[in-house]
Coordinates of C-alpha atoms in Angstrom, one line a residue:
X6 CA 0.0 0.0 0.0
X7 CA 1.2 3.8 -1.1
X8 CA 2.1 5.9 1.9
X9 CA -0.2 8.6 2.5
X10 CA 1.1 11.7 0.5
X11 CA 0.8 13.8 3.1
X12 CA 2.6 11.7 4.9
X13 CA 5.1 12.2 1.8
X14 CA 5.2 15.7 2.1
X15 CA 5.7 16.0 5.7
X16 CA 8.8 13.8 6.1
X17 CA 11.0 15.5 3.4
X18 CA 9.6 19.1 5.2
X19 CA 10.6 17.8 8.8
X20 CA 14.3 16.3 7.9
X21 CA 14.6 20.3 6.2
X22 CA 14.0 21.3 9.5
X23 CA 16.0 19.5 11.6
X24 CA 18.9 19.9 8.9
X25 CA 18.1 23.8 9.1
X26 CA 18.7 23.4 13.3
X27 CA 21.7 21.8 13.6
X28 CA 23.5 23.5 10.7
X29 CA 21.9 27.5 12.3
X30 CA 23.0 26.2 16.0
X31 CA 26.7 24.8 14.3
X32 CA 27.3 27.8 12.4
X33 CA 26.4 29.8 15.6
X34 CA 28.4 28.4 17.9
X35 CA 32.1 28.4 15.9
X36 CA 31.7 32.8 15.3
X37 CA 29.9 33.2 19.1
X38 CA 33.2 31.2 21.2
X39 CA 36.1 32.9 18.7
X40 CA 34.5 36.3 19.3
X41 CA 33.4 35.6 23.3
X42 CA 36.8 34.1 23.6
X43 CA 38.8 37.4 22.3
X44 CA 36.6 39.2 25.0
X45 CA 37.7 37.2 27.4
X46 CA 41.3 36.6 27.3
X47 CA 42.9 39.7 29.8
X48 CA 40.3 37.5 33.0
X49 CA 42.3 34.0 31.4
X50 CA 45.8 35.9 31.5
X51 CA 45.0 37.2 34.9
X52 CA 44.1 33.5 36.4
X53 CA 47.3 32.0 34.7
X54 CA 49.5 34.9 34.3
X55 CA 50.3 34.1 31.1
X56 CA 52.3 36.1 28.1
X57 CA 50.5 37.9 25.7
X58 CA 52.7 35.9 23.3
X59 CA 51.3 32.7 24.5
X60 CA 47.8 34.7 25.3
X61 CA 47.7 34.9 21.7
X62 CA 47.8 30.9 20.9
X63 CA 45.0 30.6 23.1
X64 CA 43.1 32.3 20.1
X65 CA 45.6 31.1 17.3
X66 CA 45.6 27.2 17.8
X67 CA 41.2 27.4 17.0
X68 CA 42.3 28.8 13.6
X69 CA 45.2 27.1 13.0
X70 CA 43.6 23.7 13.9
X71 CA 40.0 24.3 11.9
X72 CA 42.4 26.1 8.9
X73 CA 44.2 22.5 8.2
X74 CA 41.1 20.5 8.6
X75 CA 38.8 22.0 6.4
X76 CA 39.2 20.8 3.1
X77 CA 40.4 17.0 4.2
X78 CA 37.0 16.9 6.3
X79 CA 35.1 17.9 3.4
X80 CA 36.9 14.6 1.3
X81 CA 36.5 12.7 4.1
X82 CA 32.7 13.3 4.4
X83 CA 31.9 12.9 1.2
X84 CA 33.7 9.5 1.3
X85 CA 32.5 8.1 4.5
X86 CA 29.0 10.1 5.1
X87 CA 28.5 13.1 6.0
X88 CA 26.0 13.5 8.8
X89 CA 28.9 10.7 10.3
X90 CA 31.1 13.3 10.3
X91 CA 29.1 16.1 11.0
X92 CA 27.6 14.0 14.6
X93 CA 31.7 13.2 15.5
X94 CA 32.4 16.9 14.8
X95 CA 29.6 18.1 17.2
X96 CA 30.5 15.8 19.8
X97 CA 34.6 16.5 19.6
X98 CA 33.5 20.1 20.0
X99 CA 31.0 19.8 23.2
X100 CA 33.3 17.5 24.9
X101 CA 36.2 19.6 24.2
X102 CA 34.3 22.6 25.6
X103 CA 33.6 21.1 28.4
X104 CA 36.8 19.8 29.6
X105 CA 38.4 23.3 28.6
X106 CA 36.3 25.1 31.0
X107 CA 38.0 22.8 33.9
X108 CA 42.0 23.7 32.3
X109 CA 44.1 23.5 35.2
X110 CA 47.1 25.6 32.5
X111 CA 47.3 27.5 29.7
X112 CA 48.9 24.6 27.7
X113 CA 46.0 22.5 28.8
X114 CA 43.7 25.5 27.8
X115 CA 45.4 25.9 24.2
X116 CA 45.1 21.9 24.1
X117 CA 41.1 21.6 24.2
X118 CA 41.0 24.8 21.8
X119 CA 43.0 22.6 19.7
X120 CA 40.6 20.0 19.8
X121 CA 37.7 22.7 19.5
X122 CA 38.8 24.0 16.3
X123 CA 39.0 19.9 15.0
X124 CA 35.3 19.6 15.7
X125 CA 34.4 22.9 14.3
X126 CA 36.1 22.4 11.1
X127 CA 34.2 18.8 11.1
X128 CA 30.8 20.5 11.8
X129 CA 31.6 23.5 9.7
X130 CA 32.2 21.8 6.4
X131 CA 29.4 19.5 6.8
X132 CA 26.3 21.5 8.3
X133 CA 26.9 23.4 4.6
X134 CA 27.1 19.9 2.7
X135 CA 24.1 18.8 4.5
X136 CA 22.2 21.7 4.1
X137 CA 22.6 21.9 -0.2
X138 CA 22.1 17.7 0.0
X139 CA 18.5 18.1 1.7
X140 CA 17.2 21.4 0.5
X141 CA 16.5 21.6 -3.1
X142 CA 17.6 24.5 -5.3
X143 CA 14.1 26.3 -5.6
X144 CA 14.3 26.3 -1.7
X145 CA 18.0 26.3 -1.0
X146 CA 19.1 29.5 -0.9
X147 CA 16.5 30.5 1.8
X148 CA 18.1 27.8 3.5
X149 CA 21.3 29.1 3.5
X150 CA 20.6 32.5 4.1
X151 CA 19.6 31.5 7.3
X152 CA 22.6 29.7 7.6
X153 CA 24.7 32.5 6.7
X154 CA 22.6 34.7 9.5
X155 CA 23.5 32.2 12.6
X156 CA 27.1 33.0 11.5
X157 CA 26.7 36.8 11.5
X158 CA 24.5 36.4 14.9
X159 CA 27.3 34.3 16.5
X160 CA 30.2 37.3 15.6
X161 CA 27.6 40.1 17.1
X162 CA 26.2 38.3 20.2
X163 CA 29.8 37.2 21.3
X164 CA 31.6 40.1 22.5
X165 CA 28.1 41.5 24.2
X166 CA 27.3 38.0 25.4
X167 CA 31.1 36.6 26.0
X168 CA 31.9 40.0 28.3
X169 CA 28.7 39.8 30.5
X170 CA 29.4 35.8 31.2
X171 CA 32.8 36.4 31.8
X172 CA 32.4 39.6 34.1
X173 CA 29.9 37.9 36.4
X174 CA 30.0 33.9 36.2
X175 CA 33.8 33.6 35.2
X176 CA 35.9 33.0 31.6
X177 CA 34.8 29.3 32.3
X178 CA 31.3 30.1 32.1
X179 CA 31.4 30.7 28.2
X180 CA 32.5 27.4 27.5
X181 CA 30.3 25.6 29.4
X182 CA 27.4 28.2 27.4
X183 CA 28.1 26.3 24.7
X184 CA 28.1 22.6 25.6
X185 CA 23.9 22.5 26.0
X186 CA 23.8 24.2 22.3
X187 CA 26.3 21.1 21.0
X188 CA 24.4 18.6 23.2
X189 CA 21.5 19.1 21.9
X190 CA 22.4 19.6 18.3
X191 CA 23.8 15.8 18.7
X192 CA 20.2 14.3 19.9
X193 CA 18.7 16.1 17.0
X194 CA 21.2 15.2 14.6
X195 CA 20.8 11.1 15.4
X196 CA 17.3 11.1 16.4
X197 CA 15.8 13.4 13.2
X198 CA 18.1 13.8 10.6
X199 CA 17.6 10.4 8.8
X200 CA 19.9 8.7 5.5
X201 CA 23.2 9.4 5.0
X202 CA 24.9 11.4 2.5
X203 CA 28.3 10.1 0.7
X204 CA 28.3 10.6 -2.7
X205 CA 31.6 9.5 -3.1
X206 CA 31.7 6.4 -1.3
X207 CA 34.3 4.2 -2.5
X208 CA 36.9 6.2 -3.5
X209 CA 40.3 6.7 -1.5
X210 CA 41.9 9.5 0.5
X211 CA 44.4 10.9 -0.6
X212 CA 47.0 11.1 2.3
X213 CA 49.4 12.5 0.5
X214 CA 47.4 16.1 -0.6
X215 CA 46.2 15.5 3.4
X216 CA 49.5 16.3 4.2
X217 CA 50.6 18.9 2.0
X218 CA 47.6 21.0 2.3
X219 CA 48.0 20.7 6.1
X220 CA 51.3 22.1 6.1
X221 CA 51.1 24.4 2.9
X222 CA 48.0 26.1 5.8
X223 CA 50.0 25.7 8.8
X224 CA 52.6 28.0 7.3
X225 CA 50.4 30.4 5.6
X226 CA 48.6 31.1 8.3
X227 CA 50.9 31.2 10.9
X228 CA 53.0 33.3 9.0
X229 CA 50.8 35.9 8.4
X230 CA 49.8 35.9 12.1
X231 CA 53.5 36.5 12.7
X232 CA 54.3 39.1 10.4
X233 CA 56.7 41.7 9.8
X234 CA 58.7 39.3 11.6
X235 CA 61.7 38.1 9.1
X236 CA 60.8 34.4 9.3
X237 CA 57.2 35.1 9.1
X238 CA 58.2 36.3 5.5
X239 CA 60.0 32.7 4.9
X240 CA 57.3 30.8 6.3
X241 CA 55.1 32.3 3.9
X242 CA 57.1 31.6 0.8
X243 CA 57.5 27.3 2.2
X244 CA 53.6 27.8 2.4
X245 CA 53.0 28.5 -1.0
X246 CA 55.8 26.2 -2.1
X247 CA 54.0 23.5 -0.6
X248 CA 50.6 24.5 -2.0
X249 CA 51.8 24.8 -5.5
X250 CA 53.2 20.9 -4.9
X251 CA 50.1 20.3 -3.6
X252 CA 48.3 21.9 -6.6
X253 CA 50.6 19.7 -8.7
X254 CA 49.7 16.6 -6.9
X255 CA 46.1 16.9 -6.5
X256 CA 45.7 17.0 -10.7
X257 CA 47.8 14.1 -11.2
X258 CA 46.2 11.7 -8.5
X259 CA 43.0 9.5 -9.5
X260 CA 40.7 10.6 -6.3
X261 CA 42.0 14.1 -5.3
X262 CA 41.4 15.6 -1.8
X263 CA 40.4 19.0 -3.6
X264 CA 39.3 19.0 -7.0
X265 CA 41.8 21.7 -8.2
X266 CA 40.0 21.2 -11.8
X267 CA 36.9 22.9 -10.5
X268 CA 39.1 26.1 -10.3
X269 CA 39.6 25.9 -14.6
X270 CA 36.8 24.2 -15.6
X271 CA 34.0 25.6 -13.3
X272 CA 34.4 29.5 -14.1
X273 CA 31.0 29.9 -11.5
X274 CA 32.8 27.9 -8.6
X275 CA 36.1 29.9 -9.2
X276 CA 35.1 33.0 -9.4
X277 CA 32.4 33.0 -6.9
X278 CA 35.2 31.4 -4.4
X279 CA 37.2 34.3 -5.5
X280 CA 34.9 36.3 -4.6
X281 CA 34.5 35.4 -1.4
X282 CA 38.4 35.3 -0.8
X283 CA 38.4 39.2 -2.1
X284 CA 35.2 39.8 0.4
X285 CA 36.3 38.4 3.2
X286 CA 40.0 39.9 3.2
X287 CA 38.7 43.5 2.4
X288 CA 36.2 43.1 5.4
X289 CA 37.6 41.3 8.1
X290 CA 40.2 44.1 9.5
X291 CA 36.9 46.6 9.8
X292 CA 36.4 45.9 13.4
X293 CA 39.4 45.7 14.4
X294 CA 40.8 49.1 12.6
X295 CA 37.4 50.5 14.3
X296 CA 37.5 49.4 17.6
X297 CA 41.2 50.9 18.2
X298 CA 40.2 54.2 16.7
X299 CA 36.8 54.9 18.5
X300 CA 38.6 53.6 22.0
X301 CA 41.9 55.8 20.5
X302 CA 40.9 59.0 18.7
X303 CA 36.7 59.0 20.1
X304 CA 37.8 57.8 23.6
X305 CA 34.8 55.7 24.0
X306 CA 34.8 52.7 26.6
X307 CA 35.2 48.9 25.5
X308 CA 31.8 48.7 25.8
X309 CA 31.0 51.5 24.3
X310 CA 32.9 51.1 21.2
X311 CA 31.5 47.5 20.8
X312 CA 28.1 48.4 21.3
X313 CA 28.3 50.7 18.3
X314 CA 30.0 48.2 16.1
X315 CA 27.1 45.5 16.6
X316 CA 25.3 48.0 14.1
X317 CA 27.0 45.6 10.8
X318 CA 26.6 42.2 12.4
X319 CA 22.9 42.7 13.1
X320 CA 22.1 44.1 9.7
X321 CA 24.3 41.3 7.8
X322 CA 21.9 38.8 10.6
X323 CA 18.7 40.5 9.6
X324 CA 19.0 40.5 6.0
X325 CA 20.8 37.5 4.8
X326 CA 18.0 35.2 4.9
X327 CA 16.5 38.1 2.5
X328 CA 18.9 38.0 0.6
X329 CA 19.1 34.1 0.4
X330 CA 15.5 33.7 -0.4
X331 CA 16.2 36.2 -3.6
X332 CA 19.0 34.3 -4.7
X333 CA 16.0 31.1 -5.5
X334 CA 14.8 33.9 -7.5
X335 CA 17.4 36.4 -8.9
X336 CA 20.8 35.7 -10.7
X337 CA 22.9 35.2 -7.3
X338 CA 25.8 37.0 -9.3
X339 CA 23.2 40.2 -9.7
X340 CA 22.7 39.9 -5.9
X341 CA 26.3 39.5 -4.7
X342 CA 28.1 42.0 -7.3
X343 CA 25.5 45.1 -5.9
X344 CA 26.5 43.4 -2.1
X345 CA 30.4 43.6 -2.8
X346 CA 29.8 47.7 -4.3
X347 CA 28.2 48.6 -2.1
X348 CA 30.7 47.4 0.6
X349 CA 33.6 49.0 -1.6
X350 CA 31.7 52.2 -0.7
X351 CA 31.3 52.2 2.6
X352 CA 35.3 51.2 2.9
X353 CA 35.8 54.2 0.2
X354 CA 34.3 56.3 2.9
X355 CA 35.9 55.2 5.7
X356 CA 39.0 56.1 4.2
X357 CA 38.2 59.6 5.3
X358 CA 37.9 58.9 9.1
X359 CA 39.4 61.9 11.4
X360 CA 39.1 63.2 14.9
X361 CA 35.8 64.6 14.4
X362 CA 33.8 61.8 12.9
X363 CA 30.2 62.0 13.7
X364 CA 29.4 58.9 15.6
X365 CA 25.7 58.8 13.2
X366 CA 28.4 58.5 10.0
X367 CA 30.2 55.5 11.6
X368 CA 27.1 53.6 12.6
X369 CA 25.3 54.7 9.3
X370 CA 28.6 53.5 7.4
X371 CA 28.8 50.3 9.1
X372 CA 24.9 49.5 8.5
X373 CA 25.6 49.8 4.4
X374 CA 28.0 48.1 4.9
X375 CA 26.6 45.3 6.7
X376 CA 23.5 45.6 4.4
X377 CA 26.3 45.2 1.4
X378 CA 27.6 41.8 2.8
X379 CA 24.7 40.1 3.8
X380 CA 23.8 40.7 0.1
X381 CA 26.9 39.0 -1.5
X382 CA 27.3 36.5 1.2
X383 CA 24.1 34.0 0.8
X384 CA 23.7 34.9 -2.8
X385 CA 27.2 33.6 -3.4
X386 CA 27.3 31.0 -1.1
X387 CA 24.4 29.5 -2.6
X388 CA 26.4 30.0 -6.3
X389 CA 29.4 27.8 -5.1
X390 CA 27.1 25.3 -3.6
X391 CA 25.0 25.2 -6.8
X392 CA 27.8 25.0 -9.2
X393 CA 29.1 21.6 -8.2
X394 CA 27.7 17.8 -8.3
X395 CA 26.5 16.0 -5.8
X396 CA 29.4 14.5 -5.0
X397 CA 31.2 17.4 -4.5
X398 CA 29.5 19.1 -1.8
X399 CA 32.0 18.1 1.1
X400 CA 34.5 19.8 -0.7
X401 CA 32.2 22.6 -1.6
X402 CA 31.5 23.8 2.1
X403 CA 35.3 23.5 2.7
X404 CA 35.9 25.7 0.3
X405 CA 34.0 28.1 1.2
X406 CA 35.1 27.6 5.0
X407 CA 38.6 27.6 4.1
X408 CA 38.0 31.2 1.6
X409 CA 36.2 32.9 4.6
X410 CA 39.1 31.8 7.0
X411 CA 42.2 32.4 4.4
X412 CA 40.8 36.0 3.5
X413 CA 40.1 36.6 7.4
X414 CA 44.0 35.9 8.2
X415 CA 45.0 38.0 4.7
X416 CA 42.8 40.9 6.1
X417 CA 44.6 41.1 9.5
X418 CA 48.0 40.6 7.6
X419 CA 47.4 43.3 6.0
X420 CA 46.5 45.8 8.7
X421 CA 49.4 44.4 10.5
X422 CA 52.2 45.7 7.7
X423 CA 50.6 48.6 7.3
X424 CA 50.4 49.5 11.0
X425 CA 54.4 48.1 11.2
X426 CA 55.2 50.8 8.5
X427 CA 53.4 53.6 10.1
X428 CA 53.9 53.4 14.1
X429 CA 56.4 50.5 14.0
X430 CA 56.9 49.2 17.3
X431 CA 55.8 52.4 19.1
X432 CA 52.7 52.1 21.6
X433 CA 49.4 53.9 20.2
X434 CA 49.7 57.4 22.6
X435 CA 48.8 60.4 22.1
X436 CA 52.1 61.5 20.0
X437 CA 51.1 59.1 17.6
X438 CA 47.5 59.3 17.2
X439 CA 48.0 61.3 13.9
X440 CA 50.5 58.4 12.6
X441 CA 47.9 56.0 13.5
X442 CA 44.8 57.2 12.2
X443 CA 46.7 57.6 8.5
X444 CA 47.9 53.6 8.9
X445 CA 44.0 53.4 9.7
X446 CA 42.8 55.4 6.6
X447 CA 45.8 53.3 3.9
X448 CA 44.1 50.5 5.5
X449 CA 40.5 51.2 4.5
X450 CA 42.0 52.9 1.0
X451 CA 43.5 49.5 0.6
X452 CA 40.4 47.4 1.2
X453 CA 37.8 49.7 -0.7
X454 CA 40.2 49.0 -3.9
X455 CA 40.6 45.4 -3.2
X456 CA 36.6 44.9 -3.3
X457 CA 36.0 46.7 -6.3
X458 CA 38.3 44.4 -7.7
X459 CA 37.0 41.8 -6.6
X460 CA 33.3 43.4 -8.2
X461 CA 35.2 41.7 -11.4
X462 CA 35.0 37.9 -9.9
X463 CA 31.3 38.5 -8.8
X464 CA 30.0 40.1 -11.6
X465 CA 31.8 37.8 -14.8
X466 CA 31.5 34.2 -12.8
X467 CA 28.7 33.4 -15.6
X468 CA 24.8 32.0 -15.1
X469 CA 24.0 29.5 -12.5
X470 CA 20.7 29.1 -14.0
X471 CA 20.5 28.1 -17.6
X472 CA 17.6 29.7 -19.1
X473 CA 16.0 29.5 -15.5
X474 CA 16.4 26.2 -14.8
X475 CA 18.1 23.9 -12.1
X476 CA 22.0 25.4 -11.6
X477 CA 24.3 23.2 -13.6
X478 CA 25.5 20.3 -11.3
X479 CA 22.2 19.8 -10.0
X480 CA 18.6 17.6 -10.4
X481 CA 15.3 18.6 -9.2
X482 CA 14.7 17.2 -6.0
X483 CA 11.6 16.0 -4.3

C-alpha cells in the first residue's frame, strides 16, 4: 500500500527542519566562542599569568587547527558520510568545551582549543554539505541565508554575550554556554536527521594532498599571524611552495582531496570562491581598525565602542536570509556584485575617518556596509554550492570555510604591515595618534580598492541558471 502523501510531504519538510537546526546552531556556535573568547582573554591571562605571546595561541591554535582540517573533512565526508562526520564533529567540540572550561594551565587551555577547532572544522564543512544535499535548489538558498545569518548572529552576540558571562560567572562560564547548544544539536542530529549522504563512497583518501595542504595552511597562516617578523616572511614563501606541490599533486592523482580542476573548468565555482576570498579579506580588518580608533581617537569605553560596532553584524543577521530567499529567484551573481559595491563604498568612505567623525556617520557606514555583505554572502554562497555535483559538496563547504578563514587571516596581515610601517613598534599614545589614524585610513584605501576588484569575480562568474532552470550540477529534488 502507497504511503499517504501527506505523509510524503511531511517527512521531506521535517528532515529540512532539523537539517536547518543543527546547521543555524553549528554555524552559531564556531563565530559566538572565537568572538566571546577574544573578549575574554585579559580574566584568562589574569588567572594563569600568562604572556600575551602565549595569550595569543590561546586564540591562534582554534584557527590554525580548523584552517588544516577543512578541506580534508570535506573529502572525508563525502567519502564516508556526512551526517557521520558532521555528529563526530559536534561531539569533539562539546566535549572539548567542556573539559576546557576545567583547564588547570594554559597549555591544557590551548590543548582543548586545539581539539575545539577539530570539531568545528568537522561541523563546519558538513552543516553546509548537509544543508545543499536536503534542501532543493528552488528552496535552497532561503536555507542558506539562514545559515549565513546564525554565523553573523554568533560574531555580534559574542563580545556583548562573552563579556557579560565572563564579568559575572567567570571566563569558564562561556564554554560551558556552549556545551547544551552542541548537546542538543547531537540528539537532533541522530534522532531526526535520517539517511546518509556520501556521494563518493568508494573512493580513497588521498593522504598525501592530506598532508601537504595541512602544512602548505600551517605556514600560511601562521606566517601571516606572525608578520613583519623576518621568518614570518619565509614561512610564507615554504607555504605557498607546498601548496603549489600540492596543486601539482592533487591533478595528477586519480581521487584528489580538492578537485583543483573545479578552479579551470568551473568558471561559477572559481570566481564565486574568488569572490569570497576578495570579500572576506577586504572586510575582516573593519572591526578591528574600528575598535582601536573609536577607544583611541573617540575615547569611548570597551563597551561602548563595541556596542556601536554591533550596528554591521545585526544588519548582515537580519538581512541574509532576505537576501538568500532572492537568490532562489534572482541571478545570485546580480545579488552578490550590488553586495560587494556597495561594501567597496562604505570602505571608500571610511578612508576619510578623522578626529571629528560623527558617531551617526560611523554607525550609518557600518549598516551599508553590513546591508552590502549580507547581500553578496548568501547569494554567493548559494552560487558555489550550486555549481558543483553531488558528490562534491563536502569539498564545496570546505571551500568556502577555508576562503572565509584564508581572506580573514589576509585581512589582519594586511593591517598588521601597514600599521608596522606607520607606528612601528611604538605604543598607540597620544604622540602618535596622527601616525595611526593615516595607517587606519591606507588601510580602508586598501580594502575599498581590493573589493572593487573583486566586483570583477562577482559580476563575470557566468549564469548558475540556464535559461532558469536547475543550476548546472544539480537535479530537481523532491
Amino acid at each position: 500500500m502507497n504511503p499517504n502523501p501527506e505523509t510524503r510531504r511531511r517527512k521531506p519538510a521535517s528532515q529540512e527542519r532539523a537539517a536547518l537546526y543543527v546547521a543555524t546552531v553549528s554555524s552559531f556556535m564556531g563565530p559566538f566562542m572565537i568572538s566571546a573568547v577574544n573578549v575574554a582573554l585579559p580574566a584568562i591571562q589574569k588567572d594563569f599569568d600568562a604572556s600575551a605571546v602565549v595569550l595569543g595561541w590561546i586564540a591562534n591554535a582554534f584557527l590554525l587547527a580548523v584552517a588544516v582540517t577543512l578541506v580534508p573533512a570535506g573529502k572525508i565526508a563525502d567519502i564516508h558520510g556526512r551526517k557521520k562526520i558532521f555528529t563526530t564533529g559536534l561531539v569533539l567540540y562539546t566535549l572539548s568545551s567542556f573539559f576546557a572550561a576545567f583547564s588547570t594551565s594554559v597549555g591544557m587551555l590551548i590543548l582543548f582549543r586545539i581539539f575545539q577547532g577539530l570539531g568545528t572544522a568537522l561541523f563546519v564543512t558538513t552543516g553546509m554539505a548537509i544543508l545543499t544535499s536536503i534542501f532543493p535548489p528552488q528552496r535552497r538558498g532561503r536555507a542558506i541565508g539562514i545559515y549565513v545569518a546564525a554565523v553573523y548572529a554568533g560574531l555580534s552576540m559574542g563580545p556583548f554575550t562573552g563579556g557579560l558571562l565572563t564579568q559575572h560567572l567567570g571566563w569558564r562560564s562561556l564554554f560551558i554556554a556552549v556545551v547544551p547548544f552542541g548537546g542538543a544539536s547531537v540528539v537532533v542530529t541522530l534522532a531526526l536527521l535520517k539517511g546518509e549522504w556520501a556521494d563518493a563512497r568508494g573512493e580513497k583518501l588521498d593522504l598525501i594532498g592530506c598532508i601537504l595542504y595541512g602544512f602548505s595552511i600551517l605556514a600560511l597562516v601562521y606566517g601571516a599571524t606572525t608578520l613583519p617578523a623576518i621568518w614570518a616572511i619565509g614561512l610564507l614563501c615554504i607555504g605557498l611552495i607546498l601548496l603549489f606541490f600540492f596543486v601539482r599533486h592533487e591533478l595528477h592523482t586519480p581521487y584528489p582531496v580538492f578537485e583543483v580542476r573545479l578552479f579551470v573548468q568551473n568558471k561559477v565555482f572559481a570566481f564565486s570562491s574568488l569572490a569570497a576570498l576578495i570579500h572576506y579579506s577586504a572586510t575582516f580588518g573593519i572591526t578591528f581598525l574600528l575598535s582601536l580608533y573609536l577607544q583611541y581617537i573617540k575615547g569611548m569605553t570597551p563597551q561602548a565602542a563595541g556596542t556601536l560596532l554591533v550596528a554591521q553584524p545585526v544588519v548582515m543577521a537580519i538581512f541574509s536570509p532576505v537576501a538568500g530567499r532572492q537568490s532562489d529567484r534572482v541571478e545570485p551573481r546580480i545579488l552578490a556584485s550590488i553586495g560587494m559595491a556597495l561594501t567597496a563604498a562604505g570602505l571608500f568612505l571610511f578612508a576619510f575617518l578623522h578626529p571629528e567623525t560623527e558617531t551617526i556617520f560611523i554607525v550609518g557606514t557600518l549598516a551599508g556596509i553590513g546591508f552590502g555583505f549580507a547581500l553578496f554572502s548568501s547569494p554567493n554562497m548559494s552560487a558555489i554550492m550550486g555549481a558543483v555535483e553531488k558528490r562534491l559538496f563536502g569539498i564545496a563547504s570546505g571551500a568556502v570555510a577555508t576562503m572565509r578563514l584564508l581572506g580573514q587571516m589576509a585581512s589582519m596581515a594586511a593591517v598588521i604591515v601597514v600599521f608596522s610601517l606607520f607606528i612601528g613598534k611604538e605604543a598607540i599614545t597620544p604622540e602618535h595618534y596622527p601616525r595611526f589614524l593615516k595607517a587606519v585610513r591606507v588601510c580602508f584605501s586598501l580594502f575599498s580598492a581590493l573589493c572593487t576588484a573583486g566586483i570583477f569575480f562577482s559580476f563575470f562568474r557566468g549564469k548558475l541558471r540556464k535559461n532558469g532552470g536547475s543550476p548546472p550540477g544539480t537535479t530537481p529534488e523532491h
